[in-house]
Short mmCIF file of C-alpha atoms in Angstrom, two decimals:
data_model
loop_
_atom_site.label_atom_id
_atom_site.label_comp_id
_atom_site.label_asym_id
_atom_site.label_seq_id
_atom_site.Cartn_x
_atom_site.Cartn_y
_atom_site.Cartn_z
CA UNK A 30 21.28 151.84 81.78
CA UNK A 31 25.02 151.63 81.13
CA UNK A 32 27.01 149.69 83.81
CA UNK A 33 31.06 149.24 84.10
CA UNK A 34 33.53 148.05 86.41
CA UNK A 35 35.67 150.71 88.12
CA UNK A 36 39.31 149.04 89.08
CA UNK A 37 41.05 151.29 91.90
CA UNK A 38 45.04 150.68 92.00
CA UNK A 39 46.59 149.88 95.34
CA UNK A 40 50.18 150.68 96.15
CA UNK A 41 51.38 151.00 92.36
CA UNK A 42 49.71 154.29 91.85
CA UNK A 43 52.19 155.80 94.22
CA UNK A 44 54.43 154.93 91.18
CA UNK A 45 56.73 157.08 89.76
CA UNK A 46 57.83 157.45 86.03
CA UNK A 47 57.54 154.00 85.58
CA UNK A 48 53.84 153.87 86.65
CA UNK A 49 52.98 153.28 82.91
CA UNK A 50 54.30 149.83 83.10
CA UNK A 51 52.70 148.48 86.16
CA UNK A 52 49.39 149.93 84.51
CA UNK A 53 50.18 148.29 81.27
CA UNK A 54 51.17 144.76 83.04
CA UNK A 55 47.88 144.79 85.46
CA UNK A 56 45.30 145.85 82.48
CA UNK A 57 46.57 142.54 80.68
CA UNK A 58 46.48 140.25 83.31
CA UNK A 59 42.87 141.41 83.56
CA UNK A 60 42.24 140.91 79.87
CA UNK A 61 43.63 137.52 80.30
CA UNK A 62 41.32 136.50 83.40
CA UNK A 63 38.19 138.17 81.92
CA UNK A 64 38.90 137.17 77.99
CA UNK A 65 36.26 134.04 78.30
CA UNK A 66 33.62 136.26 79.18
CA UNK A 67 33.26 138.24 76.40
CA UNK A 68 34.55 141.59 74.78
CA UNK A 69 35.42 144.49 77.34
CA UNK A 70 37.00 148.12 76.29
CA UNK A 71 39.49 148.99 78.86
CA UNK A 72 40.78 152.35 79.71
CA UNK A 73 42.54 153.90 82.66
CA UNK A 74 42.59 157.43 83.80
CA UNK A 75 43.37 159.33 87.07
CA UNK A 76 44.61 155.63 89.01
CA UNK A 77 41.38 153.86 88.04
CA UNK A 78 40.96 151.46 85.13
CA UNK A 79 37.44 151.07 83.60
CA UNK A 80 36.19 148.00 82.33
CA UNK A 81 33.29 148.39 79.90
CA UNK A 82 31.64 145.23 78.27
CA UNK A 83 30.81 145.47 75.13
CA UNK A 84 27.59 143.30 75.34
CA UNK A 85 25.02 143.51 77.75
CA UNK A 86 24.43 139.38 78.31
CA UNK A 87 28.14 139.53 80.02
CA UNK A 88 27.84 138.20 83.62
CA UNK A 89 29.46 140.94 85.35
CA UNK A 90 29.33 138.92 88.87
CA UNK A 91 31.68 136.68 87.53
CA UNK A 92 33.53 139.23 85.83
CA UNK A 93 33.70 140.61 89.69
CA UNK A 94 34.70 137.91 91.32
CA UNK A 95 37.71 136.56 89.19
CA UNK A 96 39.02 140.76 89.00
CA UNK A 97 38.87 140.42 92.94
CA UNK A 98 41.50 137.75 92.88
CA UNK A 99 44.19 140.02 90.75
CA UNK A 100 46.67 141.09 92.68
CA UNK A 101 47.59 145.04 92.14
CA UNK A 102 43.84 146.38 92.48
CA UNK A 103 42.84 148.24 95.82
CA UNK A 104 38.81 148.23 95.22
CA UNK A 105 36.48 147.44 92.81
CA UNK A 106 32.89 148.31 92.13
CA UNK A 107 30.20 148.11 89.40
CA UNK A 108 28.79 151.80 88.60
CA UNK A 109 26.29 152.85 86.63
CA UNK A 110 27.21 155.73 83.95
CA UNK A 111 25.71 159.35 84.19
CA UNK A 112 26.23 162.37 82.37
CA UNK A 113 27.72 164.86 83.81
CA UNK A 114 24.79 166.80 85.09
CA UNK A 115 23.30 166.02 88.49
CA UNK A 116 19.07 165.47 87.16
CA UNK A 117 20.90 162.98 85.40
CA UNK A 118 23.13 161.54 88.39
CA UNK A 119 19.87 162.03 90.67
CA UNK A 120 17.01 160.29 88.33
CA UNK A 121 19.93 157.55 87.55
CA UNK A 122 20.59 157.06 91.44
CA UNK A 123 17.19 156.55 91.85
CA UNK A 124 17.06 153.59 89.65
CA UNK A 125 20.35 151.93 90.07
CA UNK A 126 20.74 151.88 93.53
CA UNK A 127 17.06 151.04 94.31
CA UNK A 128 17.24 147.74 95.35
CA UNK A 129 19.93 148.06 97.85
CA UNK A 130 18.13 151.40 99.39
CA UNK A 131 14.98 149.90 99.65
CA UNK A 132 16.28 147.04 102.20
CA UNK A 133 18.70 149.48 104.39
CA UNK A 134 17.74 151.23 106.79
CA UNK A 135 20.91 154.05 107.22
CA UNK A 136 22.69 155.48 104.58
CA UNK A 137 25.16 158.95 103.44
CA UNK A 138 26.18 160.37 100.13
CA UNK A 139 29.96 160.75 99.45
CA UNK A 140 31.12 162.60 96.05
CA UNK A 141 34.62 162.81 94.08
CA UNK A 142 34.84 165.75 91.83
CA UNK A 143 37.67 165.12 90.00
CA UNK A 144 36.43 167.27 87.13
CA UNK A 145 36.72 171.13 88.98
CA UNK A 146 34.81 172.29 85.91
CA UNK A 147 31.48 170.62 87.30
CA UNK A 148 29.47 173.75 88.70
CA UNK A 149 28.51 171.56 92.05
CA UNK A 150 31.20 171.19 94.52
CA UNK A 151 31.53 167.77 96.86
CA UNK A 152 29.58 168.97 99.70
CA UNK A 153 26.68 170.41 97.82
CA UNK A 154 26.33 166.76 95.62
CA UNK A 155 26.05 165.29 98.85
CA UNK A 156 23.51 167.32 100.26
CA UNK A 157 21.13 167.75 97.08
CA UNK A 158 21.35 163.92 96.22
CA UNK A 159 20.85 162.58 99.64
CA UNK A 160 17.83 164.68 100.28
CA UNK A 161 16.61 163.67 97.06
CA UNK A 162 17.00 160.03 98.18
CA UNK A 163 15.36 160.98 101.18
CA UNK A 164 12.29 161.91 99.40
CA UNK A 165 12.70 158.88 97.46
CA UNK A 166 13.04 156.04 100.01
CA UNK A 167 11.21 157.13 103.32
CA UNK A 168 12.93 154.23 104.91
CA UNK A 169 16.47 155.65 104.95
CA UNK A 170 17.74 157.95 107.60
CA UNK A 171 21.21 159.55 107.18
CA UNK A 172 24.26 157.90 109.46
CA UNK A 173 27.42 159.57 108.59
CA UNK A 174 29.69 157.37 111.06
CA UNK A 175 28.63 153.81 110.37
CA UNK A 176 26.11 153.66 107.51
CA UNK A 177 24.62 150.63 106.02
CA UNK A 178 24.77 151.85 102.59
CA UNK A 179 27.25 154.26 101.34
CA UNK A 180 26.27 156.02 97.72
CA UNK A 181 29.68 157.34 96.05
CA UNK A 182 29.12 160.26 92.94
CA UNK A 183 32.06 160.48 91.20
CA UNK A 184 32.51 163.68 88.35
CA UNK A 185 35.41 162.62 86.25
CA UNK A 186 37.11 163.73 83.27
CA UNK A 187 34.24 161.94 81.03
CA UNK A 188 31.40 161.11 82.84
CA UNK A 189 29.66 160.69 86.91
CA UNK A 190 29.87 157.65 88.22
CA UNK A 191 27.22 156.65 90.70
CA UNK A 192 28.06 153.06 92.78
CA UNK A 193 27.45 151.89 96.82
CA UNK A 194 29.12 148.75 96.82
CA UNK A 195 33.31 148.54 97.22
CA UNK A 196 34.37 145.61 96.98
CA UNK A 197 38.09 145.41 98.78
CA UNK A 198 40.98 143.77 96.21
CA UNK A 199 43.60 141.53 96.33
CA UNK A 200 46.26 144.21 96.96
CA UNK A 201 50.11 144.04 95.92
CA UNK A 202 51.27 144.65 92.77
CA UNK A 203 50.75 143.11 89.48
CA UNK A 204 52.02 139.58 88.82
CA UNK A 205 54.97 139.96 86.47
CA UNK A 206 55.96 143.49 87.50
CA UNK A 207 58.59 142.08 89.91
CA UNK A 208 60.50 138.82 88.00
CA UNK A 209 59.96 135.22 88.51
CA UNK A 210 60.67 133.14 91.04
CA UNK A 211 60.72 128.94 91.04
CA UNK A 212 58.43 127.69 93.81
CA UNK A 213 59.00 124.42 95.98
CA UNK A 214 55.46 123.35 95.31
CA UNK A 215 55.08 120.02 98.02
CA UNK A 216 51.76 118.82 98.79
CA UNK A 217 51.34 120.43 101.70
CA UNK A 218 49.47 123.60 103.26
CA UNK A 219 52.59 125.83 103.51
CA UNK A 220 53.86 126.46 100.08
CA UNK A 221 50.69 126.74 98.08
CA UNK A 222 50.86 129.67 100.70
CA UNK A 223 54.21 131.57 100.27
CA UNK A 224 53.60 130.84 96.26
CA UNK A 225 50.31 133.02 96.78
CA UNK A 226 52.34 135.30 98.95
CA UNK A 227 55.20 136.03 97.08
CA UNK A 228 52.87 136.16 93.62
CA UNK A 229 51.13 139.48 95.88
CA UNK A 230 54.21 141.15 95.66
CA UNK A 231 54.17 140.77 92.04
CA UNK A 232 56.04 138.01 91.28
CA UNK A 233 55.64 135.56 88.46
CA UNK A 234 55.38 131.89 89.99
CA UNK A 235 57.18 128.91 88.29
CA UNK A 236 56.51 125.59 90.58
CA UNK A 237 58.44 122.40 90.80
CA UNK A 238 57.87 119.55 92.76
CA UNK A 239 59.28 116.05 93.24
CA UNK A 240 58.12 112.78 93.22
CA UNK A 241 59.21 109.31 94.49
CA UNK A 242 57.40 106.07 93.13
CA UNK A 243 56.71 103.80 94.36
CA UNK A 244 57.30 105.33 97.67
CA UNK A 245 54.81 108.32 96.47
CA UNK A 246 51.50 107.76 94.70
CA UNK A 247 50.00 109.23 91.37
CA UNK A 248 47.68 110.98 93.66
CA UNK A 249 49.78 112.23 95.60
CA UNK A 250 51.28 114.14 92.32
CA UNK A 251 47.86 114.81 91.46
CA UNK A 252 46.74 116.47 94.28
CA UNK A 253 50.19 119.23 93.65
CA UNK A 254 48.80 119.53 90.19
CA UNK A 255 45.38 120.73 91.56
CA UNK A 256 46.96 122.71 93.49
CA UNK A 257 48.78 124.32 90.65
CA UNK A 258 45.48 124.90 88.92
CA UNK A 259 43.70 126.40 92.14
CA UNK A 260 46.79 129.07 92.37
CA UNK A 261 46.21 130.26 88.50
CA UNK A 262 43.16 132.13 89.97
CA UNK A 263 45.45 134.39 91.70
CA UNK A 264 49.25 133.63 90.20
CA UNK A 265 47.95 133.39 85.96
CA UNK A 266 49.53 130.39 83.94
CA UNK A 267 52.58 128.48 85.79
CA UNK A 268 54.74 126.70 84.50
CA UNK A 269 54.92 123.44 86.60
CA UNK A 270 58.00 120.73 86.75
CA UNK A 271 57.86 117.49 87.91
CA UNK A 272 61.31 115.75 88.99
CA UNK A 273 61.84 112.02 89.33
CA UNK A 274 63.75 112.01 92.98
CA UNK A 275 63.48 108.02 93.48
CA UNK A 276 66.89 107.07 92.55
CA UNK A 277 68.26 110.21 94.58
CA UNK A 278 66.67 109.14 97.91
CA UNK A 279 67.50 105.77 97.55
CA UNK A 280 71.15 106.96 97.28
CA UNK A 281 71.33 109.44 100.02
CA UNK A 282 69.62 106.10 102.63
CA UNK A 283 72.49 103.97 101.46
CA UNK A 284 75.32 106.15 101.71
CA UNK A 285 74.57 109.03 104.30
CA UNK A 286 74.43 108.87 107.99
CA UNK A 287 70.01 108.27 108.85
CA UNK A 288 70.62 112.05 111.00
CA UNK A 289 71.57 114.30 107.76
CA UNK A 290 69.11 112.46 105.75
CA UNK A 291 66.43 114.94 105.15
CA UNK A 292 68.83 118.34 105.22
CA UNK A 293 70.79 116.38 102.48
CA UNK A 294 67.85 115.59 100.56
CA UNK A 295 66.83 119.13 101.24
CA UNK A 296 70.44 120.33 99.93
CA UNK A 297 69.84 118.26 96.54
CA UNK A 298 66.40 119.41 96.06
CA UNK A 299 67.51 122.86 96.14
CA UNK A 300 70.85 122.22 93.72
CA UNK A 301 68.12 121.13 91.32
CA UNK A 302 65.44 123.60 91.33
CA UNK A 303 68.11 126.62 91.18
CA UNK A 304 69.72 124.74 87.60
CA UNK A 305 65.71 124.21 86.44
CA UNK A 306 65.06 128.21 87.96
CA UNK A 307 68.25 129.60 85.86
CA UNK A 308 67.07 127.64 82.67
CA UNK A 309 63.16 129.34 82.81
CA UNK A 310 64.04 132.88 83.96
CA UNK A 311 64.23 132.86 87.31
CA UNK A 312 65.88 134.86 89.47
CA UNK A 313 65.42 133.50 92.99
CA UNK A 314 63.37 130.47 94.80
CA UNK A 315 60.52 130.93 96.70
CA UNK A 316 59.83 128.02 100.09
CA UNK A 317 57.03 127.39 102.92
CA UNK A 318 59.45 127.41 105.39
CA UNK A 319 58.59 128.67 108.70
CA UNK A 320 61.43 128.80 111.67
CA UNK A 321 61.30 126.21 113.91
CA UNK A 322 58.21 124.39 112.45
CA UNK A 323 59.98 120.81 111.73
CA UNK A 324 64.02 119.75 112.11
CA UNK A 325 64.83 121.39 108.71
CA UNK A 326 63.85 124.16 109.59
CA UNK A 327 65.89 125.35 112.33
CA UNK A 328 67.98 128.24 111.44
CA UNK A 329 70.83 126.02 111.53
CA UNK A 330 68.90 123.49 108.86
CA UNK A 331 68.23 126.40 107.02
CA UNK A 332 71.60 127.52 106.91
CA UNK A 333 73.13 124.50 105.86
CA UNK A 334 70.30 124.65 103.37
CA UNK A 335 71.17 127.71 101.68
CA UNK A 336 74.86 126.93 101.89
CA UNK A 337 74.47 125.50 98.29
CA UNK A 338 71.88 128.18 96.60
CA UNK A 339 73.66 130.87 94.23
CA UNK A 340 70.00 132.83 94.05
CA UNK A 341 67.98 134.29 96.68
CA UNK A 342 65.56 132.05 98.44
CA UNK A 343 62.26 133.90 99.39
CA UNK A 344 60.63 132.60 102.57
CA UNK A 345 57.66 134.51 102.77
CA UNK A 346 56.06 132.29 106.13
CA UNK A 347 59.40 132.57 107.80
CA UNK A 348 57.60 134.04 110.88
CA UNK A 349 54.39 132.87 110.77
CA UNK A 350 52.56 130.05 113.07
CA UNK A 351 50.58 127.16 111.85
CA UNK A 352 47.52 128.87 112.69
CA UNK A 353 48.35 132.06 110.79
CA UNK A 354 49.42 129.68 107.51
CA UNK A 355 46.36 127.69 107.85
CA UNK A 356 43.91 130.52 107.91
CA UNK A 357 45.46 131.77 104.40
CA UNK A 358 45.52 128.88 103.05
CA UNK A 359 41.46 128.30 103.69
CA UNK A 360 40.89 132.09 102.71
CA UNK A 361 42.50 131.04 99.21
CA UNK A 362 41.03 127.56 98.93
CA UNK A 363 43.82 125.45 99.20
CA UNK A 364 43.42 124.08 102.16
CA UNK A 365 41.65 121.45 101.30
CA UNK A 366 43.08 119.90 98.38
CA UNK A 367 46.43 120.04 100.65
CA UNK A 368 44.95 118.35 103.32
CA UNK A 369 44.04 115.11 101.25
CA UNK A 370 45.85 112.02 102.73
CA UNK A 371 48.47 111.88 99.87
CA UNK A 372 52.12 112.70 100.77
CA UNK A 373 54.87 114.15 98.82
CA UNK A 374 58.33 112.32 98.64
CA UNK A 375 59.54 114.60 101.79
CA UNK A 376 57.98 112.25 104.02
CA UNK A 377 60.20 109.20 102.55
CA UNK A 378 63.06 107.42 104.29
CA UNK A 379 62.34 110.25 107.53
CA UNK A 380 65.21 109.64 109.88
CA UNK A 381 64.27 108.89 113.69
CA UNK A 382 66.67 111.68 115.15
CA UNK A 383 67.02 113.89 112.85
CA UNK A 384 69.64 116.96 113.40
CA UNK A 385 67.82 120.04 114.30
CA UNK A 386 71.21 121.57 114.84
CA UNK A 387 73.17 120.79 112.44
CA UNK A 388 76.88 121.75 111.56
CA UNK A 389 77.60 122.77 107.80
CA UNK A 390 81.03 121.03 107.35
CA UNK A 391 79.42 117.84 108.90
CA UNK A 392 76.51 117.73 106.52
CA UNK A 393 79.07 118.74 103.46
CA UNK A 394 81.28 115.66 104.54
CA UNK A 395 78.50 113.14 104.92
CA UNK A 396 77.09 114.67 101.33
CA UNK A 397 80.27 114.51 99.94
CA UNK A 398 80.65 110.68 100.94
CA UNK A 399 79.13 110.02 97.36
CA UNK A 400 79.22 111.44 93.85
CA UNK A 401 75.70 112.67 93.56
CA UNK A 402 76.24 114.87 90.58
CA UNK A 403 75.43 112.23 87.99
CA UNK A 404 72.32 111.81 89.57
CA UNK A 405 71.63 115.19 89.92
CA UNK A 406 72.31 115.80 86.40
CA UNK A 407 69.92 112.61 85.32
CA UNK A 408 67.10 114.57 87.22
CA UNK A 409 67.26 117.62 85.73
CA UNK A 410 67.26 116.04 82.06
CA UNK A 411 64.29 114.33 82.95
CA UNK A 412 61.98 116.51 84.42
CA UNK A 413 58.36 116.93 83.22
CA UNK A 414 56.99 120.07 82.29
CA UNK A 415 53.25 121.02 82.13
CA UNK A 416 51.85 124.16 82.00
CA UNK A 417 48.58 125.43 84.20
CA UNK A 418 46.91 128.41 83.06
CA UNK A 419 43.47 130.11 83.85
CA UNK A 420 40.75 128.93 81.91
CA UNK A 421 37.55 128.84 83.21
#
């Protein structure tokens, strides 16, 4: 018995005349993600993209689970090919869906008759197939509200489909149908977040993150690095750069009042990632912020913040609570790797009182106290790169 994946689209088959490319983009970032598994055909018709393998020893649960994590896909659901006559859809029901009929107790028949040239309409599939699985499994009574099981015909252009398991997706749109954005990757549980977030909407995520040894440990770069990796399940390859910020903090402590010192550093970090953003192809910056969560990030540290930024910054958590952050971050299995007791260079030289209120011209004078464009310039040269793709 021939079995495929059936890939609904979410929001991009509301697409206009540029529907193709969305299409295009999401059937290769599943060719990428599903490549190690073995050969599939893939073809899309009417919103719906089937996945065929082309070998029967292909383990289509995994090939299920990593297509759930792609962002632009509605549903998903394994189906079992029919021809398009219903003794064929009915003697094919009976087999493929017997395991999951045999343990439920309530079930209905739904049909989709995209083809109007199939002599059966919707309502009469429904009722010849479900009393046929009537006969079939005695155990099964019909529940049209809230059934256990729900068996879905579908008459298409081709073939019938016959399935009873959707499987919700990752919604959004396609990553790379929207640009790329540079992500302020720290070690913590808010921007692995708005990276994931922000990816959804179809954005292409470039990370970079800064370190401080001694003050900051190997692990703690580590642990960013994993969390890199853990994001390619959803985001595809980033690319991810490292920035030696040692000599930079050590700077701003000697020569900037202890209150500014974090919205300064904050300042600097941005100047940099915006230069390294402009020389990958990025069009804006993506952060973790949330208002109000810590003193830089008060709207007033925020606007001091983006006082120096010629791109867009992206703040995807900008109104969300801890709790609301944390449960994303465990739904997409980063929460733990950020809560290992390694911390980022953000948590160096952390003022006493810091300014939750600060004023722009004050920051820009205690900033402008010292030259820190040679340094800045030092940092960007040497910056690491690595690159994190899927492979699994």
């Amino acid at each position: 018995m021939k079995e495929i994946i059936l890939v609904k689209y979410g929001e991009m088959a509301l697409k206009g005349l540029n529907k193709k490319t969305f299409e295009d983009i999401l059937t290769k970032n599943i060719k990428r993600r599903i490549k190690s598994l073995g050969r599939f055909i893939c073809t899309s018709a009417q919103s719906t993209l089937y996945i065929t393998p082309d070998d029967d020893s292909i383990d289509l649960d995994e090939t299920m689970t990593r297509i759930g994590k792609i962002f632009g896909i509605a549903a998903l659901c394994r189906a079992c090919v029919c021809e398009k006559s219903f003794d064929d859809i009915k003697e094919k029901s009976f087999e493929y869906l017997s395991d999951i009929l045999s343990c439920a107790r309530t079930f209905k028949v739904t049909a989709k008759r995209a083809d109007k040239a199939f002599p059966m309409k919707s309502p009469e599939i429904c009722m010849e197939l479900g009393g046929a699985l009537l006969e079939r499994f005695p155990n099964l009574t019909v529940d049209v509200k809230n059934p256990e099981v729900t068996v879905t015909v579908e008459i298409r252009d081709t073939n019938a489909y016959v399935h009873a398991e959707n499987i919700k997706g990752a919604g959004g749109l396609p990553v790379g149908s929207s640009g790329k954005a540079m992500l302020l990757l720290s070690g913590g549980i808010d921007s692995p977040v708005a990276g994931w977030m922000m990816a959804k909407r179809g954005v292409h995520i470039a990370a970079i993150h800064y370190v401080s040894p001694p003050y900051t440990s190997d692990r703690a770069q580590l642990k960013v690095e994993q969390l890199c990796e853990k994001l390619t399940d959803y985001c595809g390859g980033i690319a991810f750069f490292c920035v030696p910020f040692t000599e930079i903090q050590e700077t701003i402590k000697d020569n900037c009042p202890e209150e500014f010192f974090t919205i300064i550093m904050r300042r600097i970090m941005m100047e940099i990632a915006q230069r390294i953003a402009e020389k990958d192809g990025c069009l804006a910056l993506i952060t973790g912020e949330s208002v109000g969560q810590v003193a830089s990030q008060t709207m007033a540290a925020i606007a001091c913040t983006d006082a120096v930024c010629r791109m867009p910054v992206f703040r995807p958590l900008v109104g969300m609570d801890k709790t609301e952050i944390i449960e994303t971050a465990r739904k997409i299995d980063t929460f733990d790797i950020s809560t290992l007791p390694y911390e980022d260079c953000c948590t160096v030289f952390t003022p006493r009182h810091p300014k939750v209120r600060p004023v722009l011209a004050d920051v820009e004078k205690a900033q402008n106290s010292f030259d820190f464009e040679p340094l800045i310039q030092k940092a960007v040269e040497e910056t690491e790169l690595k690159i994190f793709n899927f492979a699994r």
